[in-house]
Amino acid sequence: MEYSEVVQRRRSIRRFLPREVPDEVIEDILQAAWLAPHSAMSQPCRFGVVQDGEIRSELAQAAAGQTWVGQAPVVLAYCVSIAKDFSTPSPDNLPGTLGRDRYGSDLIDYLGAYEDSRAMRIFWENSAPLLAGQQAYLAAVSHGLSACWVGHLDIARAGRILGLPQDLACLYLMPLGYPAEEPGETWRRPLSALVFHDRWKS
Ligand SMILES: Cc1cc2nc3c(=O)[nH]c(=O)nc-3n(C[C@H](O)[C@H](O)[C@H](O)COP(=O)(O)O)c2cc1C
């Protein structure tokens, strides 16, 4: 499938056929996620492949009771390593320096003030699983599968369900499988209303 067709076809699908996803397809999807960019070679993502029915159902409960999540044959669990301390700037702590340059020290100090430094780390690593997951999502579509992002998730509960250690957090889920529904009409603001050239004109 051409890349442009994959992008056009990708929609959020929430009903799946009870058809197994071949291992080699899952492997190809994981390869796409693996190759995604990440900040400063941190490679923070870990990828859970959840096929056990009980664990899928438990994850659906952690996802605000979105039961359809557990009905997909595969649920990818996008986890990140939150082991690093990003609060202090130093030459060997690029995120610590970059965070202050990017967001300003007020926000970094605010997040750093939490006794549980997970807040800072989760904030910092939030984009990595989204980049990896979107590559996986498009790879899945190219294999005739469909999926949906799930961000309405109790991160702490998902971590407990998956048996993650303290220094890993599951930030997003992605149920995927062969679609059992046609996506409905979608709506996007006109591109011309979203694009600006050189400077924003109000
Ligand atoms: C980061 C993120 C989190 C999302 N979380 C959920 C979710 O928890 N439940 C859900 O049903 N859809 C979720 N979605 C799917 C969006 O609702 C969907 O992408 C959007 O409505 C556009 O529809 P489309 O994907 O079919 O183009 C999420 C999408 C993104 C990007």
XYZ file of C-alpha atoms and ligand atoms in Angstrom:
233
model
C 0.000 0.000 0.000
C 1.312 3.485 -0.877
C 2.151 5.675 2.105
C -0.468 8.278 1.093
C -3.151 5.567 0.997
C -2.128 4.311 4.429
C -2.432 7.830 5.839
C -5.816 8.344 4.148
C -7.133 5.009 5.362
C -6.042 5.344 8.994
C -9.037 5.920 11.227
C -9.876 5.072 14.803
C -11.564 1.664 14.861
C -13.117 0.324 18.045
C -14.620 -3.007 16.914
C -12.442 -5.912 15.828
C -12.917 -9.341 14.274
C -11.991 -12.283 16.542
C -9.207 -13.090 14.068
C -5.672 -13.717 15.222
C -2.974 -11.285 14.112
C -0.022 -13.266 12.665
C 3.233 -13.035 14.646
C 5.150 -11.716 11.640
C 2.658 -8.845 11.273
C 3.065 -7.961 14.960
C 6.831 -8.109 14.470
C 6.641 -5.708 11.508
C 4.480 -3.305 13.536
C 6.980 -3.408 16.406
C 9.852 -2.756 13.998
C 8.103 0.408 12.831
C 7.724 1.566 16.444
C 11.334 0.695 17.209
C 12.646 2.894 14.378
C 10.813 6.008 15.578
C 12.782 9.102 16.571
C 13.317 9.973 20.228
C 14.983 12.806 22.070
C 18.766 12.728 22.553
C 19.105 8.990 21.856
C 17.255 8.320 25.116
C 15.310 5.410 23.582
C 12.835 5.484 26.468
C 10.068 3.330 24.944
C 9.204 -0.204 25.959
C 6.500 -2.046 24.039
C 4.080 -4.420 25.708
C 2.276 -6.889 23.416
C -0.789 -7.992 25.359
C -2.704 -10.964 23.940
C -3.881 -12.594 27.191
C -7.668 -12.057 27.417
C -7.731 -11.454 31.156
C -4.997 -8.835 31.069
C -6.696 -7.123 28.098
C -9.940 -6.911 30.073
C -8.137 -5.499 33.105
C -6.465 -2.892 30.905
C -9.878 -1.959 29.494
C -11.018 -1.269 33.065
C -7.935 0.901 33.638
C -8.904 2.733 30.444
C -11.957 4.255 32.113
C -13.954 1.083 31.441
C -13.679 1.307 27.636
C -14.620 -2.368 27.283
C -13.971 -2.471 23.534
C -10.261 -2.088 24.339
C -10.209 -5.604 25.785
C -12.035 -7.038 22.779
C -9.167 -6.376 20.383
C -6.993 -9.473 19.846
C -3.838 -7.461 20.576
C -3.372 -4.476 22.846
C -0.066 -2.684 22.535
C 1.032 -1.039 25.761
C 3.309 1.927 25.126
C 5.565 2.257 28.130
C 8.456 4.584 28.865
C 11.452 4.419 31.117
C 11.174 7.142 33.731
C 14.409 6.272 35.483
C 16.323 9.441 34.678
C 16.333 12.634 36.704
C 15.506 15.505 34.355
C 15.203 18.262 36.952
C 18.773 19.557 37.135
C 20.635 21.139 34.220
C 24.169 19.858 33.708
C 26.362 19.029 30.715
C 25.620 15.317 31.078
C 21.898 15.832 31.594
C 20.723 17.165 28.246
C 16.996 16.832 29.040
C 17.566 18.837 32.244
C 19.159 21.643 30.226
C 16.887 21.335 27.224
C 13.758 21.340 29.397
C 14.699 24.696 30.886
C 15.595 26.182 27.493
C 12.334 24.909 26.042
C 9.712 25.429 28.734
C 11.418 27.946 31.007
C 12.682 27.255 34.508
C 9.358 28.090 36.190
C 7.632 25.016 34.777
C 10.609 22.724 35.327
C 10.975 23.917 38.954
C 7.229 23.509 39.451
C 7.275 19.923 38.208
C 10.553 19.239 40.030
C 8.985 20.352 43.313
C 6.774 17.254 43.430
C 8.170 14.809 45.916
C 7.402 12.030 43.437
C 9.708 12.886 40.532
C 7.629 10.658 38.240
C 5.550 13.735 37.358
C 8.520 15.424 35.694
C 9.634 12.281 33.955
C 6.209 11.387 32.621
C 5.793 14.964 31.361
C 9.154 14.740 29.615
C 8.636 11.337 28.043
C 5.035 11.802 26.920
C 5.868 12.389 23.267
C 8.121 9.340 22.745
C 5.379 6.684 22.808
C 3.179 8.854 20.601
C 5.833 9.027 17.900
C 6.629 5.317 18.116
C 2.962 4.386 18.339
C 1.947 6.418 15.314
C 4.586 4.636 13.210
C 3.241 1.322 14.515
C -0.319 2.434 13.794
C 0.482 3.222 10.153
C 2.370 -0.069 9.770
C -0.707 -1.865 11.130
C -2.938 -0.113 8.588
C -0.568 -1.119 5.777
C -1.206 -4.756 6.825
C -4.999 -4.295 6.671
C -5.369 -3.898 10.435
C -6.976 -1.069 12.318
C -6.362 0.408 15.737
C -7.152 3.269 18.054
C -5.117 5.351 20.450
C -6.198 5.102 24.066
C -5.004 7.925 26.266
C -7.901 7.910 28.733
C -5.953 5.640 31.024
C -5.133 5.340 34.701
C -1.365 5.132 34.229
C -0.625 3.848 37.733
C -3.277 1.126 37.472
C -2.073 0.044 34.019
C 1.455 -0.239 35.428
C 0.226 -2.493 38.241
C -1.747 -4.694 35.807
C 1.307 -5.110 33.586
C 3.593 -5.748 36.558
C 5.849 -2.839 35.600
C 8.699 -1.857 37.901
C 8.641 1.649 39.454
C 10.901 3.067 36.759
C 8.545 2.189 33.881
C 5.182 3.809 33.128
C 2.534 2.748 30.617
C 1.310 6.008 29.087
C -0.912 4.792 26.234
C -2.652 1.707 24.936
C -3.360 0.760 21.345
C -5.886 -2.018 20.750
C -5.457 -3.409 17.267
C -6.861 -6.105 15.035
C -8.795 -6.671 11.841
C -11.646 -4.150 11.658
C -15.242 -5.206 12.239
C -16.671 -1.781 11.457
C -16.457 0.865 8.784
C -15.273 4.180 10.138
C -17.976 6.837 10.217
C -17.775 10.240 8.590
C -14.864 12.261 9.826
C -14.499 15.981 10.033
C -11.423 18.126 9.901
C -11.157 21.895 10.022
C -10.146 23.062 6.530
C -6.376 22.872 6.145
C -6.341 26.454 4.925
C -7.688 27.546 8.323
C -4.856 25.779 10.131
C -1.803 26.706 8.084
C 0.028 30.000 8.326
C 2.975 31.270 6.360
C 5.917 33.081 7.907
C 3.983 34.832 10.696
C 0.562 34.310 12.279
C -1.914 36.935 11.108
C -4.910 37.426 13.379
C -3.361 10.767 22.202
C -4.712 10.235 21.827
C -5.499 9.641 22.796
C -6.746 9.106 22.455
N -7.483 8.463 23.401
C -8.659 7.883 23.072
C -9.394 7.148 24.049
O -9.004 7.012 25.220
N -10.560 6.573 23.641
C -11.027 6.672 22.355
O -12.095 6.100 22.071
N -10.343 7.356 21.406
C -9.166 7.965 21.731
N -8.440 8.626 20.779
C -8.904 8.637 19.360
C -9.453 9.993 18.908
O -10.735 10.168 19.474
C -9.490 10.028 17.382
O -8.194 9.893 16.876
C -10.083 11.321 16.838
O -11.441 11.412 17.184
C -9.969 11.453 15.299
O -10.615 10.342 14.667
P -9.806 9.408 13.647
O -8.662 8.802 14.420
O -10.792 8.368 13.171
O -9.293 10.266 12.518
C -7.219 9.196 21.102
C -6.399 9.799 20.131
C -5.170 10.292 20.484
C -4.307 10.893 19.402
